[in-house]
Amino acid sequence: ASDVYKRQALTLAATTVDDLKPVAATVTTRDMAEARARIGGTLSALLVREGDYVQKGQVIAQVSDQRLNLETAAYDAQTAAAAAEAVRAEADLARVQTLYDKGFYAKARLDQATAAAKAARGQVDAARARRAASAELGAQGAILAPSSGRILKAPAPAGSVVAAGQSVATLTSGQPLLRLDMPEGQARALKVGDRLPVASDDIPGLAATGTVIQVYPAITAGQVTADLAVDGLRADLVGQRVGVKVKVGERQALMVPARYVARRFGLDFVSLVAADGSVTEIAVQTTPAAQSGMLEILSGARPGDRLLPAPAE
Protein backbone atom coordinates (compact mmCIF):
# COMPACT_ATOMS: atom_id res chain seq x y z
CA ALA A 1 0.00 0.00 0.00
CA SER A 2 2.92 2.33 0.73
CA ASP A 3 4.04 1.96 -2.92
CA VAL A 4 0.56 3.01 -4.08
CA TYR A 5 0.64 6.04 -1.82
CA LYS A 6 4.09 6.91 -3.11
CA ARG A 7 2.90 6.85 -6.68
CA GLN A 8 -0.27 8.84 -6.06
CA ALA A 9 0.84 11.25 -3.37
CA LEU A 10 1.09 14.96 -4.16
CA THR A 11 3.58 17.08 -2.26
CA LEU A 12 2.30 20.57 -1.57
CA ALA A 13 4.54 23.44 -2.62
CA ALA A 14 3.96 27.18 -2.67
CA THR A 15 3.57 28.59 -6.16
CA THR A 16 3.40 32.15 -7.40
CA VAL A 17 -0.11 33.16 -8.47
CA ASP A 18 -1.78 36.38 -9.48
CA ASP A 19 -3.42 38.30 -6.64
CA LEU A 20 -6.89 39.10 -7.96
CA LYS A 21 -9.26 41.72 -6.60
CA PRO A 22 -12.95 41.80 -7.56
CA VAL A 23 -14.09 45.11 -9.04
CA ALA A 24 -17.22 46.22 -10.86
CA ALA A 25 -16.88 47.20 -14.54
CA THR A 26 -19.47 49.08 -16.56
CA VAL A 27 -20.79 48.18 -19.99
CA THR A 28 -20.09 51.09 -22.33
CA THR A 29 -18.73 51.84 -25.80
CA ARG A 30 -15.44 53.31 -26.85
CA ASP A 31 -17.11 56.62 -27.76
CA MET A 32 -20.41 58.39 -27.20
CA ALA A 33 -21.72 60.34 -30.19
CA GLU A 34 -23.86 63.45 -29.83
CA ALA A 35 -26.51 64.30 -32.43
CA ARG A 36 -26.56 68.11 -32.35
CA ALA A 37 -28.78 70.73 -33.95
CA ARG A 38 -27.01 72.66 -36.71
CA ILE A 39 -29.45 75.58 -36.57
CA GLY A 40 -31.58 77.08 -33.84
CA GLY A 41 -35.34 76.81 -33.86
CA THR A 42 -38.19 74.58 -32.73
CA LEU A 43 -37.79 70.81 -32.56
CA SER A 44 -40.75 70.03 -34.76
CA ALA A 45 -40.22 66.24 -34.87
CA LEU A 46 -38.28 63.66 -32.84
CA LEU A 47 -38.23 60.40 -34.81
CA VAL A 48 -36.43 58.13 -32.30
CA ARG A 49 -36.77 56.95 -28.71
CA GLU A 50 -34.29 55.66 -26.15
CA GLY A 51 -33.14 52.18 -27.12
CA ASP A 52 -33.72 52.55 -30.87
CA TYR A 53 -30.90 51.46 -33.17
CA VAL A 54 -30.04 53.95 -35.93
CA GLN A 55 -27.72 53.96 -38.92
CA LYS A 56 -25.14 56.64 -39.67
CA GLY A 57 -26.75 59.49 -41.61
CA GLN A 58 -30.31 58.57 -40.62
CA VAL A 59 -32.62 61.52 -39.89
CA ILE A 60 -33.54 61.33 -36.20
CA ALA A 61 -35.08 64.77 -35.64
CA GLN A 62 -36.17 67.93 -37.46
CA VAL A 63 -35.65 71.55 -36.42
CA SER A 64 -37.72 74.23 -38.13
CA ASP A 65 -37.28 78.02 -38.11
CA GLN A 66 -40.09 80.06 -39.66
CA ARG A 67 -37.73 82.99 -40.17
CA LEU A 68 -35.66 80.92 -42.60
CA ASN A 69 -38.80 80.04 -44.56
CA LEU A 70 -39.67 83.73 -44.85
CA GLU A 71 -36.13 84.58 -45.94
CA THR A 72 -36.25 81.91 -48.63
CA ALA A 73 -39.58 83.30 -49.89
CA ALA A 74 -38.07 86.79 -50.00
CA TYR A 75 -35.09 85.54 -52.00
CA ASP A 76 -37.50 83.79 -54.36
CA ALA A 77 -39.16 87.15 -55.02
CA GLN A 78 -35.78 88.85 -55.53
CA THR A 79 -34.77 86.13 -57.98
CA ALA A 80 -37.98 86.61 -59.96
CA ALA A 81 -37.47 90.38 -60.05
CA ALA A 82 -33.85 90.02 -61.17
CA ALA A 83 -34.89 87.55 -63.87
CA ALA A 84 -37.50 89.99 -65.16
CA GLU A 85 -34.93 92.79 -65.22
CA ALA A 86 -32.54 90.51 -67.11
CA VAL A 87 -35.22 89.79 -69.74
CA ARG A 88 -35.81 93.55 -70.17
CA ALA A 89 -32.08 94.23 -70.47
CA GLU A 90 -31.68 91.50 -73.07
CA ALA A 91 -34.57 92.97 -75.11
CA ASP A 92 -33.01 96.44 -74.92
CA LEU A 93 -29.68 95.02 -76.07
CA ALA A 94 -31.35 93.32 -79.04
CA ARG A 95 -33.04 96.60 -80.11
CA VAL A 96 -29.85 98.62 -79.70
CA GLN A 97 -27.90 96.00 -81.66
CA THR A 98 -30.40 96.23 -84.54
CA LEU A 99 -30.28 100.02 -84.62
CA TYR A 100 -26.49 99.99 -84.34
CA ASP A 101 -26.24 97.65 -87.29
CA LYS A 102 -28.39 100.11 -89.32
CA GLY A 103 -26.23 103.05 -88.31
CA PHE A 104 -28.70 104.85 -86.07
CA TYR A 105 -26.79 104.32 -82.78
CA ALA A 106 -23.19 104.94 -81.92
CA LYS A 107 -20.85 102.27 -80.60
CA ALA A 108 -21.02 103.83 -77.12
CA ARG A 109 -24.78 103.23 -76.96
CA LEU A 110 -24.25 99.56 -77.86
CA ASP A 111 -21.56 99.17 -75.21
CA GLN A 112 -23.90 100.70 -72.62
CA ALA A 113 -26.71 98.26 -73.46
CA THR A 114 -24.31 95.30 -73.43
CA ALA A 115 -23.00 96.24 -69.98
CA ALA A 116 -26.55 96.63 -68.68
CA ALA A 117 -27.48 93.14 -69.93
CA LYS A 118 -24.38 91.60 -68.31
CA ALA A 119 -25.16 93.35 -65.02
CA ALA A 120 -28.73 92.06 -65.12
CA ARG A 121 -27.53 88.49 -65.69
CA GLY A 122 -25.14 88.90 -62.76
CA GLN A 123 -27.98 90.07 -60.53
CA VAL A 124 -29.94 86.95 -61.45
CA ASP A 125 -27.01 84.69 -60.55
CA ALA A 126 -26.50 86.50 -57.24
CA ALA A 127 -30.20 86.28 -56.35
CA ARG A 128 -30.25 82.58 -57.14
CA ALA A 129 -27.14 81.99 -55.00
CA ARG A 130 -28.71 83.82 -52.04
CA ARG A 131 -31.88 81.81 -52.45
CA ALA A 132 -29.90 78.51 -52.59
CA ALA A 133 -27.90 79.47 -49.47
CA SER A 134 -31.11 80.23 -47.57
CA ALA A 135 -32.71 76.96 -48.70
CA GLU A 136 -29.58 75.02 -47.68
CA LEU A 137 -29.62 76.63 -44.24
CA GLY A 138 -33.22 75.58 -43.83
CA ALA A 139 -32.35 72.04 -44.92
CA GLN A 140 -29.80 71.88 -42.10
CA GLY A 141 -32.75 71.61 -39.74
CA ALA A 142 -32.58 67.84 -40.34
CA ILE A 143 -30.55 66.29 -37.49
CA LEU A 144 -28.60 63.25 -38.67
CA ALA A 145 -27.15 60.37 -36.67
CA PRO A 146 -23.36 60.93 -36.57
CA SER A 147 -22.68 57.19 -36.36
CA SER A 148 -24.43 53.84 -36.24
CA GLY A 149 -25.47 52.89 -32.74
CA ARG A 150 -28.20 52.75 -30.13
CA ILE A 151 -29.94 55.83 -28.76
CA LEU A 152 -29.08 56.24 -25.08
CA LYS A 153 -30.71 59.57 -24.29
CA ALA A 154 -33.09 61.87 -26.13
CA PRO A 155 -33.91 64.45 -23.47
CA ALA A 156 -35.49 67.16 -25.66
CA PRO A 157 -39.14 66.36 -26.52
CA ALA A 158 -40.79 67.51 -29.72
CA GLY A 159 -41.85 71.16 -29.49
CA SER A 160 -38.79 72.23 -27.51
CA VAL A 161 -36.79 75.27 -28.53
CA VAL A 162 -33.20 74.29 -29.30
CA ALA A 163 -30.10 76.36 -30.00
CA ALA A 164 -27.49 75.72 -32.66
CA GLY A 165 -25.02 73.13 -31.36
CA GLN A 166 -27.38 71.77 -28.69
CA SER A 167 -27.39 67.98 -28.25
CA VAL A 168 -30.71 66.39 -29.10
CA ALA A 169 -29.71 62.73 -28.65
CA THR A 170 -26.78 60.70 -27.33
CA LEU A 171 -25.95 57.38 -28.96
CA THR A 172 -23.35 54.67 -28.70
CA SER A 173 -20.44 54.67 -31.11
CA GLY A 174 -17.89 51.91 -31.63
CA GLN A 175 -17.53 48.45 -30.16
CA PRO A 176 -19.06 47.62 -26.76
CA LEU A 177 -16.56 47.07 -23.96
CA LEU A 178 -16.18 46.95 -20.20
CA ARG A 179 -14.72 50.02 -18.49
CA LEU A 180 -13.42 49.79 -14.95
CA ASP A 181 -11.94 52.24 -12.47
CA MET A 182 -9.58 51.23 -9.68
CA PRO A 183 -7.17 52.98 -7.29
CA GLU A 184 -3.84 53.94 -8.81
CA GLY A 185 -1.89 51.93 -6.22
CA GLN A 186 -3.68 48.73 -7.23
CA ALA A 187 -3.51 49.43 -10.96
CA ARG A 188 0.29 49.33 -11.17
CA ALA A 189 0.26 45.66 -12.20
CA LEU A 190 -2.42 46.20 -14.87
CA LYS A 191 -1.15 46.28 -18.44
CA VAL A 192 -2.46 45.95 -21.98
CA GLY A 193 -2.93 42.31 -22.99
CA ASP A 194 -3.76 40.98 -19.52
CA ARG A 195 -6.48 38.32 -19.45
CA LEU A 196 -8.93 38.96 -16.60
CA PRO A 197 -11.71 36.69 -15.29
CA VAL A 198 -15.20 38.07 -15.93
CA ALA A 199 -18.44 37.16 -14.14
CA SER A 200 -20.07 35.69 -17.23
CA ASP A 201 -23.30 34.98 -15.32
CA ASP A 202 -24.03 38.71 -15.16
CA ILE A 203 -24.83 38.81 -18.91
CA PRO A 204 -26.05 35.71 -20.82
CA GLY A 205 -23.59 34.61 -23.48
CA LEU A 206 -20.69 36.62 -22.08
CA ALA A 207 -17.21 35.08 -22.25
CA ALA A 208 -15.53 34.08 -18.97
CA THR A 209 -12.41 36.17 -19.64
CA GLY A 210 -11.65 39.58 -21.10
CA THR A 211 -8.55 41.23 -22.51
CA VAL A 212 -7.26 44.63 -21.41
CA ILE A 213 -7.08 46.70 -24.60
CA GLN A 214 -6.29 50.10 -23.11
CA VAL A 215 -5.09 51.59 -19.84
CA TYR A 216 -5.70 55.34 -19.83
CA PRO A 217 -2.62 57.35 -18.82
CA ALA A 218 -4.56 60.07 -16.99
CA ILE A 219 -5.44 59.57 -13.30
CA THR A 220 -8.69 61.14 -12.12
CA ALA A 221 -9.27 61.53 -8.38
CA GLY A 222 -6.78 58.74 -7.71
CA GLN A 223 -8.53 56.34 -10.09
CA VAL A 224 -7.07 54.62 -13.15
CA THR A 225 -9.43 53.75 -16.01
CA ALA A 226 -9.01 50.68 -18.23
CA ASP A 227 -11.03 49.11 -21.05
CA LEU A 228 -11.64 45.38 -21.54
CA ALA A 229 -12.73 43.63 -24.72
CA VAL A 230 -15.01 40.68 -23.98
CA ASP A 231 -16.54 38.29 -26.51
CA GLY A 232 -20.32 38.17 -26.46
CA LEU A 233 -20.69 41.68 -25.02
CA ARG A 234 -23.63 43.69 -26.37
CA ALA A 235 -24.45 47.36 -26.00
CA ASP A 236 -28.12 46.69 -25.22
CA LEU A 237 -27.78 47.86 -21.62
CA VAL A 238 -25.09 50.51 -21.47
CA GLY A 239 -24.27 51.17 -17.84
CA GLN A 240 -24.87 47.61 -16.59
CA ARG A 241 -22.37 46.46 -13.97
CA VAL A 242 -20.30 43.31 -14.52
CA GLY A 243 -17.93 41.72 -12.03
CA VAL A 244 -14.26 41.51 -13.05
CA LYS A 245 -11.23 40.20 -11.15
CA VAL A 246 -8.23 42.45 -11.63
CA LYS A 247 -4.62 41.52 -11.02
CA VAL A 248 -3.15 43.77 -8.32
CA GLY A 249 0.09 41.84 -7.79
CA GLU A 250 1.48 38.38 -7.09
CA ARG A 251 1.55 36.15 -3.99
CA GLN A 252 2.47 32.65 -2.82
CA ALA A 253 -0.34 30.11 -2.65
CA LEU A 254 -0.88 26.37 -2.17
CA MET A 255 -2.58 25.07 -5.32
CA VAL A 256 -4.01 21.56 -5.53
CA PRO A 257 -6.16 19.77 -8.15
CA ALA A 258 -9.80 19.54 -7.16
CA ARG A 259 -9.68 15.72 -7.13
CA TYR A 260 -7.49 15.86 -4.00
CA VAL A 261 -10.24 17.58 -1.98
CA ALA A 262 -13.39 15.86 -0.69
CA ARG A 263 -16.40 17.87 0.43
CA ARG A 264 -18.74 16.50 3.09
CA PHE A 265 -21.30 18.25 5.27
CA GLY A 266 -20.20 21.63 3.95
CA LEU A 267 -16.55 21.06 4.89
CA ASP A 268 -13.50 20.32 2.77
CA PHE A 269 -11.17 17.42 3.66
CA VAL A 270 -7.83 16.20 2.31
CA SER A 271 -6.07 12.86 2.92
CA LEU A 272 -2.73 13.62 4.57
CA VAL A 273 0.05 11.03 4.33
CA ALA A 274 2.18 10.92 7.46
CA ALA A 275 5.89 10.04 7.50
CA ASP A 276 5.13 6.45 8.55
CA GLY A 277 2.73 6.02 5.60
CA SER A 278 -0.48 6.33 7.61
CA VAL A 279 -3.30 8.41 6.11
CA THR A 280 -5.33 10.95 8.08
CA GLU A 281 -8.19 13.11 6.90
CA ILE A 282 -7.91 16.75 7.95
CA ALA A 283 -10.24 19.67 7.35
CA VAL A 284 -8.99 22.50 5.17
CA GLN A 285 -10.34 25.79 3.92
CA THR A 286 -10.28 26.19 0.13
CA THR A 287 -11.34 28.64 -2.53
CA PRO A 288 -11.68 28.23 -6.31
CA ALA A 289 -8.55 29.21 -8.26
CA ALA A 290 -8.42 31.16 -11.49
CA GLN A 291 -7.14 28.04 -13.27
CA SER A 292 -9.89 25.58 -14.15
CA GLY A 293 -9.92 22.39 -12.08
CA MET A 294 -7.68 23.81 -9.35
CA LEU A 295 -8.36 24.84 -5.74
CA GLU A 296 -6.32 27.03 -3.42
CA ILE A 297 -5.81 25.79 0.15
CA LEU A 298 -6.10 28.76 2.48
CA SER A 299 -5.57 26.97 5.78
CA GLY A 300 -5.26 23.47 7.29
CA ALA A 301 -2.23 22.37 5.25
CA ARG A 302 1.28 23.65 4.66
CA PRO A 303 4.09 23.28 2.11
CA GLY A 304 5.72 19.84 2.22
CA ASP A 305 2.55 17.96 3.18
CA ARG A 306 1.81 14.89 1.05
CA LEU A 307 -1.80 14.39 -0.08
CA LEU A 308 -3.67 11.52 -1.66
CA PRO A 309 -6.53 11.93 -4.12
CA ALA A 310 -9.95 11.97 -2.46
CA PRO A 311 -11.66 8.55 -2.46
CA ALA A 312 -14.38 8.09 -5.03
CA GLU A 313 -17.91 8.48 -3.73
Tab-separated table of C-alpha atoms in Angstrom:
chain	number	residue	atom	x	y	z
A	1	ALA	CA	0.000	0.000	0.000
A	2	SER	CA	2.921	2.329	0.727
A	3	ASP	CA	4.037	1.960	-2.918
A	4	VAL	CA	0.563	3.008	-4.078
A	5	TYR	CA	0.643	6.035	-1.816
A	6	LYS	CA	4.090	6.914	-3.113
A	7	ARG	CA	2.896	6.852	-6.684
A	8	GLN	CA	-0.273	8.840	-6.064
A	9	ALA	CA	0.837	11.254	-3.372
A	10	LEU	CA	1.086	14.959	-4.159
A	11	THR	CA	3.582	17.079	-2.259
A	12	LEU	CA	2.302	20.568	-1.570
A	13	ALA	CA	4.542	23.438	-2.624
A	14	ALA	CA	3.964	27.185	-2.665
A	15	THR	CA	3.572	28.593	-6.165
A	16	THR	CA	3.396	32.155	-7.403
A	17	VAL	CA	-0.114	33.157	-8.468
A	18	ASP	CA	-1.782	36.382	-9.476
A	19	ASP	CA	-3.415	38.299	-6.642
A	20	LEU	CA	-6.895	39.102	-7.959
A	21	LYS	CA	-9.265	41.718	-6.603
A	22	PRO	CA	-12.952	41.800	-7.560
A	23	VAL	CA	-14.095	45.109	-9.039
A	24	ALA	CA	-17.223	46.221	-10.863
A	25	ALA	CA	-16.877	47.195	-14.539
A	26	THR	CA	-19.475	49.082	-16.560
A	27	VAL	CA	-20.788	48.184	-19.991
A	28	THR	CA	-20.091	51.092	-22.334
A	29	THR	CA	-18.734	51.837	-25.796
A	30	ARG	CA	-15.436	53.313	-26.853
A	31	ASP	CA	-17.113	56.616	-27.758
A	32	MET	CA	-20.412	58.388	-27.198
A	33	ALA	CA	-21.719	60.335	-30.191
A	34	GLU	CA	-23.856	63.446	-29.835
A	35	ALA	CA	-26.508	64.297	-32.430
A	36	ARG	CA	-26.557	68.109	-32.353
A	37	ALA	CA	-28.782	70.732	-33.947
A	38	ARG	CA	-27.014	72.656	-36.711
A	39	ILE	CA	-29.448	75.581	-36.570
A	40	GLY	CA	-31.580	77.078	-33.836
A	41	GLY	CA	-35.342	76.806	-33.860
A	42	THR	CA	-38.188	74.584	-32.734
A	43	LEU	CA	-37.794	70.811	-32.558
A	44	SER	CA	-40.754	70.030	-34.765
A	45	ALA	CA	-40.221	66.242	-34.867
A	46	LEU	CA	-38.285	63.663	-32.840
A	47	LEU	CA	-38.228	60.405	-34.812
A	48	VAL	CA	-36.426	58.130	-32.300
A	49	ARG	CA	-36.765	56.949	-28.714
A	50	GLU	CA	-34.288	55.657	-26.147
A	51	GLY	CA	-33.144	52.177	-27.121
A	52	ASP	CA	-33.717	52.550	-30.869
A	53	TYR	CA	-30.896	51.457	-33.173
A	54	VAL	CA	-30.040	53.952	-35.934
A	55	GLN	CA	-27.719	53.959	-38.924
A	56	LYS	CA	-25.138	56.639	-39.673
A	57	GLY	CA	-26.746	59.490	-41.610
A	58	GLN	CA	-30.308	58.571	-40.620
A	59	VAL	CA	-32.618	61.523	-39.889
A	60	ILE	CA	-33.536	61.328	-36.204
A	61	ALA	CA	-35.082	64.773	-35.637
A	62	GLN	CA	-36.171	67.930	-37.459
A	63	VAL	CA	-35.649	71.548	-36.420
A	64	SER	CA	-37.721	74.232	-38.129
A	65	ASP	CA	-37.275	78.016	-38.115
A	66	GLN	CA	-40.088	80.055	-39.658
A	67	ARG	CA	-37.726	82.986	-40.170
A	68	LEU	CA	-35.663	80.923	-42.605
A	69	ASN	CA	-38.804	80.045	-44.562
A	70	LEU	CA	-39.674	83.729	-44.851
A	71	GLU	CA	-36.132	84.579	-45.939
A	72	THR	CA	-36.252	81.910	-48.628
A	73	ALA	CA	-39.579	83.302	-49.886
A	74	ALA	CA	-38.065	86.788	-50.004
A	75	TYR	CA	-35.087	85.536	-52.004
A	76	ASP	CA	-37.500	83.789	-54.357
A	77	ALA	CA	-39.164	87.149	-55.020
A	78	GLN	CA	-35.784	88.846	-55.526
A	79	THR	CA	-34.766	86.132	-57.983
A	80	ALA	CA	-37.983	86.605	-59.956
A	81	ALA	CA	-37.475	90.379	-60.045
A	82	ALA	CA	-33.848	90.015	-61.174
A	83	ALA	CA	-34.891	87.552	-63.872
A	84	ALA	CA	-37.503	89.991	-65.165
A	85	GLU	CA	-34.934	92.789	-65.221
A	86	ALA	CA	-32.540	90.510	-67.110
A	87	VAL	CA	-35.220	89.791	-69.735
A	88	ARG	CA	-35.811	93.547	-70.173
A	89	ALA	CA	-32.076	94.233	-70.467
A	90	GLU	CA	-31.678	91.502	-73.070
A	91	ALA	CA	-34.567	92.965	-75.105
A	92	ASP	CA	-33.005	96.440	-74.916
A	93	LEU	CA	-29.681	95.021	-76.070
A	94	ALA	CA	-31.353	93.316	-79.040
A	95	ARG	CA	-33.042	96.601	-80.112
A	96	VAL	CA	-29.851	98.619	-79.702
A	97	GLN	CA	-27.900	96.003	-81.655
A	98	THR	CA	-30.396	96.233	-84.540
A	99	LEU	CA	-30.276	100.024	-84.615
A	100	TYR	CA	-26.490	99.994	-84.342
A	101	ASP	CA	-26.243	97.646	-87.291
A	102	LYS	CA	-28.392	100.111	-89.320
A	103	GLY	CA	-26.227	103.045	-88.313
A	104	PHE	CA	-28.696	104.851	-86.072
A	105	TYR	CA	-26.792	104.322	-82.776
A	106	ALA	CA	-23.190	104.938	-81.916
A	107	LYS	CA	-20.854	102.268	-80.605
A	108	ALA	CA	-21.017	103.830	-77.117
A	109	ARG	CA	-24.782	103.234	-76.959
A	110	LEU	CA	-24.254	99.558	-77.864
A	111	ASP	CA	-21.564	99.174	-75.209
A	112	GLN	CA	-23.899	100.697	-72.620
A	113	ALA	CA	-26.705	98.262	-73.463
A	114	THR	CA	-24.306	95.300	-73.427
A	115	ALA	CA	-23.005	96.237	-69.983
A	116	ALA	CA	-26.554	96.627	-68.677
A	117	ALA	CA	-27.477	93.140	-69.931
A	118	LYS	CA	-24.381	91.597	-68.309
A	119	ALA	CA	-25.158	93.351	-65.021
A	120	ALA	CA	-28.735	92.059	-65.119
A	121	ARG	CA	-27.533	88.491	-65.686
A	122	GLY	CA	-25.139	88.902	-62.763
A	123	GLN	CA	-27.985	90.072	-60.530
A	124	VAL	CA	-29.945	86.949	-61.449
A	125	ASP	CA	-27.014	84.686	-60.549
A	126	ALA	CA	-26.501	86.505	-57.241
A	127	ALA	CA	-30.195	86.275	-56.348
A	128	ARG	CA	-30.250	82.575	-57.139
A	129	ALA	CA	-27.144	81.987	-54.999
A	130	ARG	CA	-28.706	83.818	-52.035
A	131	ARG	CA	-31.879	81.814	-52.449
A	132	ALA	CA	-29.899	78.510	-52.589
A	133	ALA	CA	-27.904	79.466	-49.471
A	134	SER	CA	-31.107	80.229	-47.574
A	135	ALA	CA	-32.708	76.960	-48.698
A	136	GLU	CA	-29.582	75.016	-47.677
A	137	LEU	CA	-29.624	76.629	-44.240
A	138	GLY	CA	-33.223	75.577	-43.835
A	139	ALA	CA	-32.351	72.036	-44.924
A	140	GLN	CA	-29.802	71.878	-42.100
A	141	GLY	CA	-32.746	71.608	-39.744
A	142	ALA	CA	-32.582	67.841	-40.335
A	143	ILE	CA	-30.546	66.290	-37.493
A	144	LEU	CA	-28.601	63.252	-38.674
A	145	ALA	CA	-27.149	60.368	-36.669
A	146	PRO	CA	-23.363	60.929	-36.568
A	147	SER	CA	-22.678	57.186	-36.363
A	148	SER	CA	-24.427	53.843	-36.244
A	149	GLY	CA	-25.467	52.886	-32.736
A	150	ARG	CA	-28.202	52.747	-30.127
A	151	ILE	CA	-29.945	55.828	-28.763
A	152	LEU	CA	-29.083	56.237	-25.078
A	153	LYS	CA	-30.710	59.573	-24.286
A	154	ALA	CA	-33.091	61.866	-26.132
A	155	PRO	CA	-33.911	64.454	-23.475
A	156	ALA	CA	-35.493	67.155	-25.658
A	157	PRO	CA	-39.139	66.364	-26.522
A	158	ALA	CA	-40.787	67.513	-29.725
A	159	GLY	CA	-41.849	71.158	-29.493
A	160	SER	CA	-38.790	72.229	-27.514
A	161	VAL	CA	-36.786	75.274	-28.529
A	162	VAL	CA	-33.198	74.293	-29.303
A	163	ALA	CA	-30.098	76.361	-30.001
A	164	ALA	CA	-27.487	75.724	-32.658
A	165	GLY	CA	-25.021	73.131	-31.358
A	166	GLN	CA	-27.380	71.773	-28.690
A	167	SER	CA	-27.386	67.976	-28.251
A	168	VAL	CA	-30.706	66.385	-29.096
A	169	ALA	CA	-29.710	62.731	-28.650
A	170	THR	CA	-26.778	60.699	-27.329
A	171	LEU	CA	-25.950	57.377	-28.956
A	172	THR	CA	-23.346	54.666	-28.702
A	173	SER	CA	-20.440	54.669	-31.110
A	174	GLY	CA	-17.889	51.915	-31.629
A	175	GLN	CA	-17.533	48.452	-30.156
A	176	PRO	CA	-19.062	47.624	-26.760
A	177	LEU	CA	-16.564	47.070	-23.962
A	178	LEU	CA	-16.182	46.954	-20.201
A	179	ARG	CA	-14.723	50.018	-18.493
A	180	LEU	CA	-13.422	49.786	-14.947
A	181	ASP	CA	-11.936	52.243	-12.467
A	182	MET	CA	-9.580	51.227	-9.679
A	183	PRO	CA	-7.166	52.982	-7.289
A	184	GLU	CA	-3.838	53.939	-8.814
A	185	GLY	CA	-1.894	51.928	-6.218
A	186	GLN	CA	-3.683	48.734	-7.226
A	187	ALA	CA	-3.511	49.426	-10.961
A	188	ARG	CA	0.291	49.335	-11.172
A	189	ALA	CA	0.257	45.656	-12.195
A	190	LEU	CA	-2.418	46.205	-14.866
A	191	LYS	CA	-1.146	46.285	-18.445
A	192	VAL	CA	-2.460	45.949	-21.984
A	193	GLY	CA	-2.933	42.312	-22.991
A	194	ASP	CA	-3.760	40.982	-19.520
A	195	ARG	CA	-6.482	38.320	-19.452
A	196	LEU	CA	-8.926	38.958	-16.600
A	197	PRO	CA	-11.706	36.688	-15.287
A	198	VAL	CA	-15.200	38.073	-15.929
A	199	ALA	CA	-18.436	37.162	-14.140
A	200	SER	CA	-20.074	35.690	-17.227
A	201	ASP	CA	-23.300	34.978	-15.324
A	202	ASP	CA	-24.033	38.714	-15.162
A	203	ILE	CA	-24.834	38.805	-18.909
A	204	PRO	CA	-26.053	35.712	-20.820
A	205	GLY	CA	-23.595	34.610	-23.479
A	206	LEU	CA	-20.690	36.616	-22.075
A	207	ALA	CA	-17.212	35.084	-22.248
A	208	ALA	CA	-15.527	34.078	-18.971
A	209	THR	CA	-12.406	36.171	-19.639
A	210	GLY	CA	-11.652	39.582	-21.102
A	211	THR	CA	-8.550	41.234	-22.507
A	212	VAL	CA	-7.261	44.626	-21.408
A	213	ILE	CA	-7.084	46.701	-24.601
A	214	GLN	CA	-6.293	50.100	-23.105
A	215	VAL	CA	-5.090	51.590	-19.841
A	216	TYR	CA	-5.696	55.343	-19.830
A	217	PRO	CA	-2.619	57.353	-18.815
A	218	ALA	CA	-4.558	60.071	-16.986
A	219	ILE	CA	-5.436	59.572	-13.300
A	220	THR	CA	-8.690	61.143	-12.124
A	221	ALA	CA	-9.267	61.531	-8.380
A	222	GLY	CA	-6.782	58.742	-7.713
A	223	GLN	CA	-8.531	56.339	-10.087
A	224	VAL	CA	-7.069	54.620	-13.149
A	225	THR	CA	-9.429	53.750	-16.010
A	226	ALA	CA	-9.011	50.683	-18.233
A	227	ASP	CA	-11.034	49.112	-21.055
A	228	LEU	CA	-11.640	45.376	-21.542
A	229	ALA	CA	-12.726	43.628	-24.721
A	230	VAL	CA	-15.009	40.676	-23.978
A	231	ASP	CA	-16.536	38.295	-26.512
A	232	GLY	CA	-20.321	38.169	-26.457
A	233	LEU	CA	-20.692	41.680	-25.022
A	234	ARG	CA	-23.626	43.694	-26.367
A	235	ALA	CA	-24.453	47.357	-26.000
A	236	ASP	CA	-28.119	46.688	-25.224
A	237	LEU	CA	-27.776	47.861	-21.618
A	238	VAL	CA	-25.087	50.508	-21.465
A	239	GLY	CA	-24.268	51.172	-17.840
A	240	GLN	CA	-24.871	47.611	-16.589
A	241	ARG	CA	-22.371	46.457	-13.966
A	242	VAL	CA	-20.303	43.311	-14.522
A	243	GLY	CA	-17.931	41.718	-12.029
A	244	VAL	CA	-14.258	41.510	-13.050
A	245	LYS	CA	-11.234	40.203	-11.149
A	246	VAL	CA	-8.230	42.448	-11.629
A	247	LYS	CA	-4.617	41.524	-11.024
A	248	VAL	CA	-3.153	43.766	-8.317
A	249	GLY	CA	0.095	41.845	-7.791
A	250	GLU	CA	1.477	38.383	-7.085
A	251	ARG	CA	1.551	36.152	-3.991
A	252	GLN	CA	2.474	32.652	-2.817
A	253	ALA	CA	-0.339	30.108	-2.654
A	254	LEU	CA	-0.883	26.374	-2.168
A	255	MET	CA	-2.581	25.067	-5.317
A	256	VAL	CA	-4.011	21.564	-5.534
A	257	PRO	CA	-6.157	19.770	-8.150
A	258	ALA	CA	-9.796	19.544	-7.163
A	259	ARG	CA	-9.676	15.724	-7.129
A	260	TYR	CA	-7.495	15.860	-4.005
A	261	VAL	CA	-10.243	17.576	-1.984
A	262	ALA	CA	-13.386	15.864	-0.690
A	263	ARG	CA	-16.404	17.874	0.425
A	264	ARG	CA	-18.743	16.496	3.095
A	265	PHE	CA	-21.303	18.250	5.266
A	266	GLY	CA	-20.197	21.628	3.946
A	267	LEU	CA	-16.545	21.057	4.895
A	268	ASP	CA	-13.497	20.318	2.767
A	269	PHE	CA	-11.169	17.422	3.656
A	270	VAL	CA	-7.832	16.197	2.311
A	271	SER	CA	-6.072	12.861	2.922
A	272	LEU	CA	-2.733	13.617	4.571
A	273	VAL	CA	0.049	11.031	4.329
A	274	ALA	CA	2.181	10.921	7.459
A	275	ALA	CA	5.887	10.045	7.499
A	276	ASP	CA	5.127	6.449	8.546
A	277	GLY	CA	2.730	6.021	5.599
A	278	SER	CA	-0.483	6.326	7.605
A	279	VAL	CA	-3.301	8.408	6.110
A	280	THR	CA	-5.326	10.953	8.078
A	281	GLU	CA	-8.189	13.109	6.897
A	282	ILE	CA	-7.915	16.749	7.951
A	283	ALA	CA	-10.241	19.670	7.354
A	284	VAL	CA	-8.987	22.505	5.166
A	285	GLN	CA	-10.342	25.793	3.921
A	286	THR	CA	-10.277	26.195	0.128
A	287	THR	CA	-11.339	28.643	-2.532
A	288	PRO	CA	-11.677	28.232	-6.314
A	289	ALA	CA	-8.554	29.208	-8.255
A	290	ALA	CA	-8.422	31.160	-11.494
A	291	GLN	CA	-7.145	28.037	-13.272
A	292	SER	CA	-9.885	25.578	-14.147
A	293	GLY	CA	-9.918	22.391	-12.078
A	294	MET	CA	-7.681	23.815	-9.346
A	295	LEU	CA	-8.358	24.843	-5.742
A	296	GLU	CA	-6.323	27.026	-3.416
A	297	ILE	CA	-5.810	25.792	0.146
A	298	LEU	CA	-6.098	28.763	2.485
A	299	SER	CA	-5.571	26.973	5.783
A	300	GLY	CA	-5.261	23.472	7.290
A	301	ALA	CA	-2.227	22.374	5.250
A	302	ARG	CA	1.285	23.645	4.665
A	303	PRO	CA	4.095	23.283	2.108
A	304	GLY	CA	5.717	19.837	2.216
A	305	ASP	CA	2.549	17.959	3.177
A	306	ARG	CA	1.811	14.888	1.049
A	307	LEU	CA	-1.796	14.394	-0.079
A	308	LEU	CA	-3.673	11.520	-1.665
A	309	PRO	CA	-6.528	11.930	-4.120
A	310	ALA	CA	-9.950	11.968	-2.457
A	311	PRO	CA	-11.655	8.553	-2.461
A	312	ALA	CA	-14.380	8.085	-5.029
A	313	GLU	CA	-17.906	8.483	-3.731
